[in-house]
């Protein structure tokens, strides 16, 4: 019983709705990207008892006297338009590869055997492009946000992807259509574009981001770069890597300021210009000194003088070496002669050399011993003579033992 009132209510609504002509659209305004595909959803109603004979989508007649055009028969739409509806209530259609020329009001029109109907006010389609909004310049180390936007709010939910110099980026996005770059580096400079991930459509309106940074890698270039000859001209140029490019430069020799400008010129260089030179590049974002470059100036004729000096030095060294060799040979010869004459010289000098006490005592002891020996022999010889005289007086011979003893002594 509870379902009977509900059924009656539904039948009443059907009769009321069936008694009216109408077209309903899901959106009255649609924003689509250039090159994408747009689907316009709609439903239509008409009184009961009518038979649908014709239905189509149109942009409306340009003039009241003109016949309402059927887009499916228009060459500009026929290959891109697809009707997804039926002859009952659904009037949805799809339009692919939209361009800016497709920005119009679109209406659904149907014709029955008794009447015809156009669904006003219709749907307004706006075709747009993506574009990137970003500051033109950012200082190194700062944060910057880039926004991918269009002239109208996209109807379909979109996921954005980003490119730098046509290469996809993998940086995290804080917002759906924004790219946040933290602590920007000079490598982040480049042309940025965005696209919809679903349609793979890249924004033709890209933006170039410039990263400003102070001077780096400042160095001095010398021209001519090789031998610096006295009297010639020399140019010193100061170079650095910076953005914007450095315009102010200062030159120093040691700790003395020389002047300003990217190039420091010396018209007639001399030995007075010898020393260490360096430059300083200056921008609004900082400054940087270069490493020192040493200039060594060669005077005119110096190579000849140098060669002569070297020759004289080598000649003097040879002469000195020969003299030393001759002196050494002479010394060796003198030492040899002295060694040969030294024994005779020592013998001759023994009588003139004063003996030491020990030597003197030894000599005296030897003399005493000789005297004693001589005295003993003399005594024995005298004794033997006595015996000899005794035996001679007695006409007897000495015994042989006594004779041998005396003679041996």
mmCIF file of C-alpha atoms in Angstrom:
data_model
loop_
_atom_site.group_PDB
_atom_site.id
_atom_site.type_symbol
_atom_site.label_atom_id
_atom_site.label_comp_id
_atom_site.label_asym_id
_atom_site.label_seq_id
_atom_site.Cartn_x
_atom_site.Cartn_y
_atom_site.Cartn_z
ATOM 1 C CA UNK A 1 0.000 0.000 0.000
ATOM 2 C CA UNK A 2 2.874 2.360 0.717
ATOM 3 C CA UNK A 3 4.165 2.044 -2.834
ATOM 4 C CA UNK A 4 0.881 3.083 -4.507
ATOM 5 C CA UNK A 5 1.127 6.813 -3.608
ATOM 6 C CA UNK A 6 4.722 6.885 -4.858
ATOM 7 C CA UNK A 7 3.712 5.336 -8.158
ATOM 8 C CA UNK A 8 0.927 7.857 -8.568
ATOM 9 C CA UNK A 9 3.403 10.706 -7.839
ATOM 10 C CA UNK A 10 5.837 9.469 -10.463
ATOM 11 C CA UNK A 11 3.082 9.184 -13.065
ATOM 12 C CA UNK A 12 1.967 12.719 -12.343
ATOM 13 C CA UNK A 13 5.513 14.024 -12.744
ATOM 14 C CA UNK A 14 5.875 12.128 -16.018
ATOM 15 C CA UNK A 15 2.677 13.602 -17.397
ATOM 16 C CA UNK A 16 3.698 17.128 -16.378
ATOM 17 C CA UNK A 17 7.204 16.788 -17.779
ATOM 18 C CA UNK A 18 5.884 15.156 -20.916
ATOM 19 C CA UNK A 19 3.600 18.074 -21.515
ATOM 20 C CA UNK A 20 6.539 20.529 -21.941
ATOM 21 C CA UNK A 21 9.268 21.104 -24.475
ATOM 22 C CA UNK A 22 12.782 21.560 -23.132
ATOM 23 C CA UNK A 23 16.562 20.922 -23.360
ATOM 24 C CA UNK A 24 18.826 20.693 -20.290
ATOM 25 C CA UNK A 25 22.627 21.054 -20.433
ATOM 26 C CA UNK A 26 25.142 19.823 -17.832
ATOM 27 C CA UNK A 27 27.133 23.089 -18.123
ATOM 28 C CA UNK A 28 26.136 26.431 -19.497
ATOM 29 C CA UNK A 29 29.818 27.426 -19.947
ATOM 30 C CA UNK A 30 32.653 25.122 -20.927
ATOM 31 C CA UNK A 31 36.343 26.033 -21.032
ATOM 32 C CA UNK A 32 38.546 23.702 -23.055
ATOM 33 C CA UNK A 33 42.137 23.683 -24.152
ATOM 34 C CA UNK A 34 43.105 24.100 -27.742
ATOM 35 C CA UNK A 35 43.519 20.678 -29.334
ATOM 36 C CA UNK A 36 41.543 18.827 -26.681
ATOM 37 C CA UNK A 37 38.243 16.940 -26.973
ATOM 38 C CA UNK A 38 35.038 18.406 -25.498
ATOM 39 C CA UNK A 39 31.955 16.452 -24.478
ATOM 40 C CA UNK A 40 28.700 18.398 -23.959
ATOM 41 C CA UNK A 41 26.113 16.463 -21.983
ATOM 42 C CA UNK A 42 22.428 17.243 -22.403
ATOM 43 C CA UNK A 43 18.867 15.816 -22.219
ATOM 44 C CA UNK A 44 15.663 16.896 -23.959
ATOM 45 C CA UNK A 45 11.913 16.443 -23.441
ATOM 46 C CA UNK A 46 8.831 16.852 -25.615
ATOM 47 C CA UNK A 47 5.037 16.186 -25.240
ATOM 48 C CA UNK A 48 3.769 12.671 -25.408
ATOM 49 C CA UNK A 49 2.456 11.584 -28.742
ATOM 50 C CA UNK A 50 5.149 13.326 -30.801
ATOM 51 C CA UNK A 51 7.509 11.405 -33.011
ATOM 52 C CA UNK A 52 11.131 12.558 -33.422
ATOM 53 C CA UNK A 53 11.995 13.046 -37.039
ATOM 54 C CA UNK A 54 15.263 15.027 -36.907
ATOM 55 C CA UNK A 55 17.746 16.192 -34.285
ATOM 56 C CA UNK A 56 21.130 17.917 -34.530
ATOM 57 C CA UNK A 57 23.507 20.389 -32.953
ATOM 58 C CA UNK A 58 23.889 23.875 -34.315
ATOM 59 C CA UNK A 59 25.521 27.198 -33.636
ATOM 60 C CA UNK A 60 22.323 29.029 -34.578
ATOM 61 C CA UNK A 61 21.492 30.989 -37.715
ATOM 62 C CA UNK A 62 23.532 34.091 -38.348
ATOM 63 C CA UNK A 63 20.385 35.792 -39.571
ATOM 64 C CA UNK A 64 16.741 35.072 -38.779
ATOM 65 C CA UNK A 65 15.954 34.413 -42.393
ATOM 66 C CA UNK A 66 18.618 31.741 -42.676
ATOM 67 C CA UNK A 67 17.970 28.100 -42.065
ATOM 68 C CA UNK A 68 19.463 26.642 -38.871
ATOM 69 C CA UNK A 69 22.608 24.754 -39.939
ATOM 70 C CA UNK A 70 23.293 21.148 -38.967
ATOM 71 C CA UNK A 71 26.918 20.922 -37.761
ATOM 72 C CA UNK A 72 27.206 17.291 -38.777
ATOM 73 C CA UNK A 73 26.851 18.450 -42.378
ATOM 74 C CA UNK A 74 29.360 21.279 -42.043
ATOM 75 C CA UNK A 75 32.800 20.354 -43.509
ATOM 76 C CA UNK A 76 34.560 22.086 -40.617
ATOM 77 C CA UNK A 77 32.754 19.889 -38.075
ATOM 78 C CA UNK A 78 31.689 16.721 -39.868
ATOM 79 C CA UNK A 79 34.977 14.874 -39.217
ATOM 80 C CA UNK A 80 35.247 16.000 -35.603
ATOM 81 C CA UNK A 81 31.667 15.860 -34.325
ATOM 82 C CA UNK A 82 30.166 12.678 -32.889
ATOM 83 C CA UNK A 83 26.529 12.427 -31.718
ATOM 84 C CA UNK A 84 26.261 10.209 -28.627
ATOM 85 C CA UNK A 85 22.539 10.683 -27.961
ATOM 86 C CA UNK A 86 19.352 8.922 -29.084
ATOM 87 C CA UNK A 87 15.801 9.734 -30.185
ATOM 88 C CA UNK A 88 14.347 9.613 -26.709
ATOM 89 C CA UNK A 89 16.038 11.876 -24.154
ATOM 90 C CA UNK A 90 19.826 11.874 -24.563
ATOM 91 C CA UNK A 91 21.332 14.579 -26.771
ATOM 92 C CA UNK A 92 25.028 14.405 -25.779
ATOM 93 C CA UNK A 93 27.657 15.093 -28.432
ATOM 94 C CA UNK A 94 31.497 15.169 -28.616
ATOM 95 C CA UNK A 95 33.743 17.573 -30.495
ATOM 96 C CA UNK A 96 37.446 16.714 -30.937
ATOM 97 C CA UNK A 97 40.540 18.794 -31.788
ATOM 98 C CA UNK A 98 38.883 22.033 -30.833
ATOM 99 C CA UNK A 99 40.391 25.301 -31.981
ATOM 100 C CA UNK A 100 39.801 28.922 -31.176
ATOM 101 C CA UNK A 101 37.372 29.043 -34.116
ATOM 102 C CA UNK A 102 35.152 26.603 -32.203
ATOM 103 C CA UNK A 103 34.445 29.193 -29.521
ATOM 104 C CA UNK A 104 30.655 29.651 -30.005
ATOM 105 C CA UNK A 105 27.264 29.177 -28.452
ATOM 106 C CA UNK A 106 26.024 25.646 -29.184
ATOM 107 C CA UNK A 107 22.355 24.554 -29.212
ATOM 108 C CA UNK A 108 20.548 21.279 -29.541
ATOM 109 C CA UNK A 109 17.581 21.351 -31.972
ATOM 110 C CA UNK A 110 15.050 18.602 -32.621
ATOM 111 C CA UNK A 111 12.064 18.344 -34.924
ATOM 112 C CA UNK A 112 8.950 16.163 -34.407
ATOM 113 C CA UNK A 113 6.104 15.318 -36.679
ATOM 114 C CA UNK A 114 4.140 18.190 -35.150
ATOM 115 C CA UNK A 115 6.647 20.830 -34.012
ATOM 116 C CA UNK A 116 10.317 21.847 -33.703
ATOM 117 C CA UNK A 117 12.360 22.992 -30.736
ATOM 118 C CA UNK A 118 15.767 24.649 -30.087
ATOM 119 C CA UNK A 119 17.300 24.451 -26.639
ATOM 120 C CA UNK A 120 18.057 27.999 -25.668
ATOM 121 C CA UNK A 121 20.092 29.553 -24.051
ATOM 122 C CA UNK A 122 22.519 26.844 -25.134
ATOM 123 C CA UNK A 123 26.148 26.153 -24.096
ATOM 124 C CA UNK A 124 28.984 28.670 -24.406
ATOM 125 C CA UNK A 125 32.270 26.969 -25.435
ATOM 126 C CA UNK A 126 35.538 28.866 -24.926
ATOM 127 C CA UNK A 127 38.734 27.431 -26.364
ATOM 128 C CA UNK A 128 41.948 28.641 -24.733
ATOM 129 C CA UNK A 129 45.659 27.961 -24.454
ATOM 130 C CA UNK A 130 47.831 27.346 -21.398
ATOM 131 C CA UNK A 131 50.327 29.984 -20.480
ATOM 132 C CA UNK A 132 53.014 30.231 -17.825
ATOM 133 C CA UNK A 133 53.183 33.132 -15.415
ATOM 134 C CA UNK A 134 56.489 33.725 -13.638
ATOM 135 C CA UNK A 135 58.801 36.572 -12.729
ATOM 136 C CA UNK A 136 61.310 37.346 -15.440
ATOM 137 C CA UNK A 137 64.232 37.392 -13.035
ATOM 138 C CA UNK A 138 65.028 35.869 -9.677
ATOM 139 C CA UNK A 139 68.168 36.108 -7.539
ATOM 140 C CA UNK A 140 70.148 32.957 -6.858
ATOM 141 C CA UNK A 141 69.177 31.429 -3.515
ATOM 142 C CA UNK A 142 65.627 32.852 -3.486
ATOM 143 C CA UNK A 143 62.347 30.962 -3.943
ATOM 144 C CA UNK A 144 60.129 31.399 -6.986
ATOM 145 C CA UNK A 145 56.673 30.148 -7.968
ATOM 146 C CA UNK A 146 55.509 29.540 -11.549
ATOM 147 C CA UNK A 147 51.795 29.249 -12.414
ATOM 148 C CA UNK A 148 50.196 27.405 -15.311
ATOM 149 C CA UNK A 149 46.971 29.173 -16.190
ATOM 150 C CA UNK A 150 44.460 29.760 -18.944
ATOM 151 C CA UNK A 151 42.101 32.587 -19.896
ATOM 152 C CA UNK A 152 39.173 30.643 -18.382
ATOM 153 C CA UNK A 153 38.729 28.030 -15.685
ATOM 154 C CA UNK A 154 39.051 24.590 -17.213
ATOM 155 C CA UNK A 155 35.839 22.628 -16.856
ATOM 156 C CA UNK A 156 37.480 19.233 -16.614
ATOM 157 C CA UNK A 157 39.698 18.467 -13.644
ATOM 158 C CA UNK A 158 43.283 18.740 -14.866
ATOM 159 C CA UNK A 159 46.670 17.449 -13.751
ATOM 160 C CA UNK A 160 49.519 19.695 -14.838
ATOM 161 C CA UNK A 161 53.026 18.671 -15.793
ATOM 162 C CA UNK A 162 56.011 20.972 -16.240
ATOM 163 C CA UNK A 163 58.885 21.252 -18.690
ATOM 164 C CA UNK A 164 62.159 23.177 -18.687
ATOM 165 C CA UNK A 165 63.765 23.583 -22.086
ATOM 166 C CA UNK A 166 61.378 20.887 -23.390
ATOM 167 C CA UNK A 167 62.588 18.387 -20.760
ATOM 168 C CA UNK A 168 60.060 17.114 -18.176
ATOM 169 C CA UNK A 169 60.654 18.140 -14.583
ATOM 170 C CA UNK A 170 60.354 15.895 -11.559
ATOM 171 C CA UNK A 171 60.216 18.613 -8.900
ATOM 172 C CA UNK A 172 57.397 18.429 -6.374
ATOM 173 C CA UNK A 173 54.450 20.785 -6.876
ATOM 174 C CA UNK A 174 52.864 22.434 -3.859
ATOM 175 C CA UNK A 175 49.719 23.374 -5.764
ATOM 176 C CA UNK A 176 47.926 21.780 -8.660
ATOM 177 C CA UNK A 177 48.852 24.332 -11.271
ATOM 178 C CA UNK A 178 51.966 25.825 -9.642
ATOM 179 C CA UNK A 179 55.620 24.891 -9.702
ATOM 180 C CA UNK A 180 57.659 25.960 -6.671
ATOM 181 C CA UNK A 181 61.429 26.273 -7.008
ATOM 182 C CA UNK A 182 63.242 26.619 -3.690
ATOM 183 C CA UNK A 183 66.748 28.073 -3.312
ATOM 184 C CA UNK A 184 67.019 28.777 -7.004
ATOM 185 C CA UNK A 185 70.345 27.986 -8.676
ATOM 186 C CA UNK A 186 71.682 29.374 -11.911
ATOM 187 C CA UNK A 187 71.073 25.939 -13.470
ATOM 188 C CA UNK A 188 67.333 26.584 -12.985
ATOM 189 C CA UNK A 189 67.381 29.303 -15.626
ATOM 190 C CA UNK A 190 65.583 28.362 -18.823
ATOM 191 C CA UNK A 191 62.289 28.317 -20.713
ATOM 192 C CA UNK A 192 59.388 26.835 -18.762
ATOM 193 C CA UNK A 193 56.157 25.435 -20.187
ATOM 194 C CA UNK A 194 53.248 23.451 -18.760
ATOM 195 C CA UNK A 195 50.797 20.886 -20.085
ATOM 196 C CA UNK A 196 47.815 18.748 -19.136
ATOM 197 C CA UNK A 197 48.833 15.225 -18.333
ATOM 198 C CA UNK A 198 45.619 13.748 -19.694
ATOM 199 C CA UNK A 199 45.886 15.438 -23.084
ATOM 200 C CA UNK A 200 49.649 15.808 -23.395
ATOM 201 C CA UNK A 201 49.105 19.340 -24.656
ATOM 202 C CA UNK A 202 52.018 21.697 -24.022
ATOM 203 C CA UNK A 203 51.461 25.372 -23.520
ATOM 204 C CA UNK A 204 52.665 27.365 -26.507
ATOM 205 C CA UNK A 205 52.999 30.438 -24.288
ATOM 206 C CA UNK A 206 56.094 29.564 -22.278
ATOM 207 C CA UNK A 207 58.074 31.828 -19.957
ATOM 208 C CA UNK A 208 61.818 32.315 -19.671
ATOM 209 C CA UNK A 209 63.173 32.477 -16.137
ATOM 210 C CA UNK A 210 66.468 34.306 -15.632
ATOM 211 C CA UNK A 211 68.530 33.600 -12.510
ATOM 212 C CA UNK A 212 70.791 36.430 -11.385
ATOM 213 C CA UNK A 213 74.025 35.535 -9.568
ATOM 214 C CA UNK A 214 77.218 37.377 -8.532
ATOM 215 C CA UNK A 215 80.535 37.094 -10.418
ATOM 216 C CA UNK A 216 82.198 33.692 -10.357
ATOM 217 C CA UNK A 217 85.388 32.280 -11.878
ATOM 218 C CA UNK A 218 87.004 35.689 -12.428
ATOM 219 C CA UNK A 219 90.338 35.411 -14.261
ATOM 220 C CA UNK A 220 92.881 37.550 -16.170
ATOM 221 C CA UNK A 221 93.821 36.838 -19.796
ATOM 222 C CA UNK A 222 97.113 38.205 -21.169
ATOM 223 C CA UNK A 223 97.531 39.067 -24.853
ATOM 224 C CA UNK A 224 100.020 38.241 -26.278
ATOM 225 C CA UNK A 225 100.066 35.273 -23.960
ATOM 226 C CA UNK A 226 103.649 34.045 -24.339
ATOM 227 C CA UNK A 227 106.924 35.988 -24.281
ATOM 228 C CA UNK A 228 106.617 39.622 -23.223
ATOM 229 C CA UNK A 229 109.339 41.589 -25.021
ATOM 230 C CA UNK A 230 110.346 45.033 -23.844
ATOM 231 C CA UNK A 231 108.808 47.794 -25.958
ATOM 232 C CA UNK A 232 105.788 45.795 -27.152
ATOM 233 C CA UNK A 233 102.137 46.387 -26.242
ATOM 234 C CA UNK A 234 100.273 44.115 -23.812
ATOM 235 C CA UNK A 235 96.553 43.874 -23.026
ATOM 236 C CA UNK A 236 95.158 42.386 -19.814
ATOM 237 C CA UNK A 237 91.451 41.494 -19.952
ATOM 238 C CA UNK A 238 89.259 40.705 -16.951
ATOM 239 C CA UNK A 239 86.709 37.901 -17.492
ATOM 240 C CA UNK A 240 84.052 36.405 -15.235
ATOM 241 C CA UNK A 241 80.838 34.394 -15.180
ATOM 242 C CA UNK A 242 77.895 36.411 -13.858
ATOM 243 C CA UNK A 243 74.317 37.411 -14.647
ATOM 244 C CA UNK A 244 73.675 40.093 -15.534
ATOM 245 C CA UNK A 245 77.145 40.430 -17.067
ATOM 246 C CA UNK A 246 79.600 42.491 -15.037
ATOM 247 C CA UNK A 247 80.191 46.008 -16.347
ATOM 248 C CA UNK A 248 82.545 47.378 -13.677
ATOM 249 C CA UNK A 249 86.147 46.172 -13.311
ATOM 250 C CA UNK A 250 89.121 47.357 -11.241
ATOM 251 C CA UNK A 251 92.832 46.582 -11.755
ATOM 252 C CA UNK A 252 95.585 46.169 -9.175
ATOM 253 C CA UNK A 253 99.339 45.604 -9.212
ATOM 254 C CA UNK A 254 100.202 44.089 -5.895
ATOM 255 C CA UNK A 255 98.097 46.243 -3.583
ATOM 256 C CA UNK A 256 98.176 49.363 -5.775
ATOM 257 C CA UNK A 257 95.092 50.429 -7.704
ATOM 258 C CA UNK A 258 95.849 50.892 -11.415
ATOM 259 C CA UNK A 259 92.540 51.816 -13.036
ATOM 260 C CA UNK A 260 89.090 50.675 -14.195
ATOM 261 C CA UNK A 261 87.709 48.942 -17.256
ATOM 262 C CA UNK A 262 87.531 45.388 -18.523
ATOM 263 C CA UNK A 263 90.816 45.784 -20.442
ATOM 264 C CA UNK A 264 94.024 47.211 -18.995
ATOM 265 C CA UNK A 265 96.527 48.149 -21.728
ATOM 266 C CA UNK A 266 100.291 48.758 -21.502
ATOM 267 C CA UNK A 267 101.582 50.456 -24.673
ATOM 268 C CA UNK A 268 105.342 50.050 -24.161
ATOM 269 C CA UNK A 269 106.087 47.425 -21.616
ATOM 270 C CA UNK A 270 109.384 47.382 -19.746
ATOM 271 C CA UNK A 271 111.004 45.691 -16.788
ATOM 272 C CA UNK A 272 109.302 48.272 -14.579
ATOM 273 C CA UNK A 273 106.025 46.518 -15.342
ATOM 274 C CA UNK A 274 107.192 43.214 -13.882
ATOM 275 C CA UNK A 275 104.979 42.020 -11.051
ATOM 276 C CA UNK A 276 101.658 40.443 -10.121
ATOM 277 C CA UNK A 277 98.417 41.787 -11.599
ATOM 278 C CA UNK A 278 94.814 40.983 -10.666
ATOM 279 C CA UNK A 279 91.362 42.370 -11.389
ATOM 280 C CA UNK A 280 88.024 42.646 -9.564
ATOM 281 C CA UNK A 281 84.646 42.211 -11.292
ATOM 282 C CA UNK A 282 81.704 44.042 -9.734
ATOM 283 C CA UNK A 283 77.919 43.663 -10.166
ATOM 284 C CA UNK A 284 74.900 44.692 -8.108
ATOM 285 C CA UNK A 285 74.837 41.163 -6.657
ATOM 286 C CA UNK A 286 78.472 40.960 -5.541
ATOM 287 C CA UNK A 287 82.128 41.137 -6.524
ATOM 288 C CA UNK A 288 84.994 38.717 -7.108
ATOM 289 C CA UNK A 289 88.801 39.031 -7.306
ATOM 290 C CA UNK A 290 90.811 37.060 -9.825
ATOM 291 C CA UNK A 291 93.958 35.092 -9.113
ATOM 292 C CA UNK A 292 97.183 37.045 -9.600
ATOM 293 C CA UNK A 293 99.001 36.860 -12.960
ATOM 294 C CA UNK A 294 102.771 37.494 -13.041
ATOM 295 C CA UNK A 295 104.356 39.503 -15.864
ATOM 296 C CA UNK A 296 108.032 38.872 -16.687
ATOM 297 C CA UNK A 297 109.351 41.260 -19.345
ATOM 298 C CA UNK A 298 112.343 40.275 -21.491
ATOM 299 C CA UNK A 299 114.603 43.199 -22.484
ATOM 300 C CA UNK A 300 115.832 43.668 -26.067
ATOM 301 C CA UNK A 301 119.157 41.842 -26.571
ATOM 302 C CA UNK A 302 118.805 39.976 -23.309
ATOM 303 C CA UNK A 303 119.005 36.570 -25.018
ATOM 304 C CA UNK A 304 122.433 37.463 -26.535
ATOM 305 C CA UNK A 305 123.711 38.737 -23.205
ATOM 306 C CA UNK A 306 122.348 35.661 -21.536
ATOM 307 C CA UNK A 307 124.085 33.351 -24.000
ATOM 308 C CA UNK A 308 127.379 35.261 -23.601
ATOM 309 C CA UNK A 309 127.103 35.085 -19.815
ATOM 310 C CA UNK A 310 126.458 31.390 -19.969
ATOM 311 C CA UNK A 311 129.481 30.902 -22.268
ATOM 312 C CA UNK A 312 131.756 32.899 -19.980
ATOM 313 C CA UNK A 313 130.554 30.985 -16.969
ATOM 314 C CA UNK A 314 131.115 27.627 -18.632
ATOM 315 C CA UNK A 315 134.619 28.695 -19.847
ATOM 316 C CA UNK A 316 135.602 29.898 -16.379
ATOM 317 C CA UNK A 317 134.360 26.680 -14.860
ATOM 318 C CA UNK A 318 136.451 24.629 -17.319
ATOM 319 C CA UNK A 319 139.610 26.677 -16.611
ATOM 320 C CA UNK A 320 139.127 26.385 -12.842
ATOM 321 C CA UNK A 321 138.598 22.656 -13.164
ATOM 322 C CA UNK A 322 141.777 22.227 -15.228
ATOM 323 C CA UNK A 323 143.811 24.272 -12.697
ATOM 324 C CA UNK A 324 142.510 22.162 -9.836
ATOM 325 C CA UNK A 325 143.380 18.948 -11.694
ATOM 326 C CA UNK A 326 146.926 20.230 -12.430
ATOM 327 C CA UNK A 327 147.435 21.261 -8.796
ATOM 328 C CA UNK A 328 146.261 17.900 -7.570
ATOM 329 C CA UNK A 329 148.613 16.047 -9.918
ATOM 330 C CA UNK A 330 151.515 18.259 -8.804
ATOM 331 C CA UNK A 331 150.746 17.629 -5.167
ATOM 332 C CA UNK A 332 150.605 13.881 -5.739
ATOM 333 C CA UNK A 333 154.001 14.013 -7.494
ATOM 334 C CA UNK A 334 155.583 15.962 -4.628
ATOM 335 C CA UNK A 335 154.212 13.529 -2.076
ATOM 336 C CA UNK A 336 155.670 10.615 -4.024
ATOM 337 C CA UNK A 337 159.140 12.189 -4.078
ATOM 338 C CA UNK A 338 158.965 12.933 -0.375
ATOM 339 C CA UNK A 339 158.016 9.333 0.424
ATOM 340 C CA UNK A 340 161.039 8.054 -1.519
ATOM 341 C CA UNK A 341 163.541 10.371 0.244
ATOM 342 C CA UNK A 342 162.096 10.076 3.754
ATOM 343 C CA UNK A 343 164.132 6.917 5.063
ATOM 344 C CA UNK A 344 167.626 8.402 4.294
ATOM 345 C CA UNK A 345 166.533 11.685 5.667
ATOM 346 C CA UNK A 346 165.511 10.021 8.933
ATOM 347 C CA UNK A 347 168.843 8.201 9.263
ATOM 348 C CA UNK A 348 170.777 11.370 8.734
ATOM 349 C CA UNK A 349 168.753 13.182 11.276
ATOM 350 C CA UNK A 350 169.202 10.588 14.103
ATOM 351 C CA UNK A 351 172.434 12.209 15.244
ATOM 352 C CA UNK A 352 170.791 15.587 15.365
ATOM 353 C CA UNK A 353 167.624 14.489 17.100
ATOM 354 C CA UNK A 354 167.665 14.778 20.843
ATOM 355 C CA UNK A 355 166.888 11.458 22.457
ATOM 356 C CA UNK A 356 164.244 11.126 25.036
ATOM 357 C CA UNK A 357 165.110 10.056 28.571
ATOM 358 C CA UNK A 358 164.006 6.482 27.993
ATOM 359 C CA UNK A 359 166.021 6.070 24.830
ATOM 360 C CA UNK A 360 169.022 7.668 26.532
ATOM 361 C CA UNK A 361 168.850 5.277 29.462
ATOM 362 C CA UNK A 362 168.575 2.296 27.168
ATOM 363 C CA UNK A 363 171.616 3.406 25.242
ATOM 364 C CA UNK A 364 173.597 3.938 28.447
ATOM 365 C CA UNK A 365 172.612 0.469 29.691
ATOM 366 C CA UNK A 366 173.807 -1.071 26.457
ATOM 367 C CA UNK A 367 177.149 0.746 26.730
ATOM 368 C CA UNK A 368 177.634 -0.461 30.345
ATOM 369 C CA UNK A 369 176.892 -4.007 29.325
ATOM 370 C CA UNK A 370 179.382 -3.765 26.468
ATOM 371 C CA UNK A 371 182.057 -2.387 28.799
ATOM 372 C CA UNK A 372 181.473 -5.176 31.324
ATOM 373 C CA UNK A 373 181.676 -7.765 28.658
ATOM 374 C CA UNK A 374 184.817 -6.238 27.267
ATOM 375 C CA UNK A 375 186.384 -6.088 30.777
ATOM 376 C CA UNK A 376 185.579 -9.779 31.420
ATOM 377 C CA UNK A 377 187.111 -10.856 28.158
ATOM 378 C CA UNK A 378 190.222 -8.852 28.849
ATOM 379 C CA UNK A 379 190.541 -10.418 32.288
ATOM 380 C CA UNK A 380 190.214 -13.900 30.920
ATOM 381 C CA UNK A 381 192.647 -13.155 28.167
ATOM 382 C CA UNK A 382 195.099 -11.847 30.752
ATOM 383 C CA UNK A 383 194.547 -14.944 32.857
ATOM 384 C CA UNK A 384 195.147 -17.143 29.850
ATOM 385 C CA UNK A 385 198.309 -15.291 29.098
ATOM 386 C CA UNK A 386 199.440 -15.865 32.678
ATOM 387 C CA UNK A 387 198.767 -19.575 32.444
ATOM 388 C CA UNK A 388 200.439 -19.612 29.088
ATOM 389 C CA UNK A 389 203.529 -17.959 30.508
ATOM 390 C CA UNK A 390 203.550 -20.314 33.484
ATOM 391 C CA UNK A 391 203.284 -23.366 31.321
ATOM 392 C CA UNK A 392 205.761 -21.961 28.895
ATOM 393 C CA UNK A 393 208.279 -21.463 31.650
ATOM 394 C CA UNK A 394 207.772 -25.026 32.673
ATOM 395 C CA UNK A 395 207.758 -26.080 29.001
ATOM 396 C CA UNK A 396 204.347 -27.751 29.524
ATOM 397 C CA UNK A 397 201.305 -27.320 27.309
ATOM 398 C CA UNK A 398 198.074 -25.919 28.628
ATOM 399 C CA UNK A 399 195.284 -28.335 29.052
ATOM 400 C CA UNK A 400 192.815 -28.249 26.138
ATOM 401 C CA UNK A 401 189.918 -27.635 28.457
ATOM 402 C CA UNK A 402 191.419 -24.498 29.795
ATOM 403 C CA UNK A 403 192.312 -23.284 26.354
ATOM 404 C CA UNK A 404 188.807 -23.851 24.988
ATOM 405 C CA UNK A 405 187.263 -22.156 27.978
ATOM 406 C CA UNK A 406 189.364 -19.081 27.533
ATOM 407 C CA UNK A 407 188.851 -18.786 23.825
ATOM 408 C CA UNK A 408 185.093 -19.262 24.047
ATOM 409 C CA UNK A 409 184.916 -16.605 26.607
#
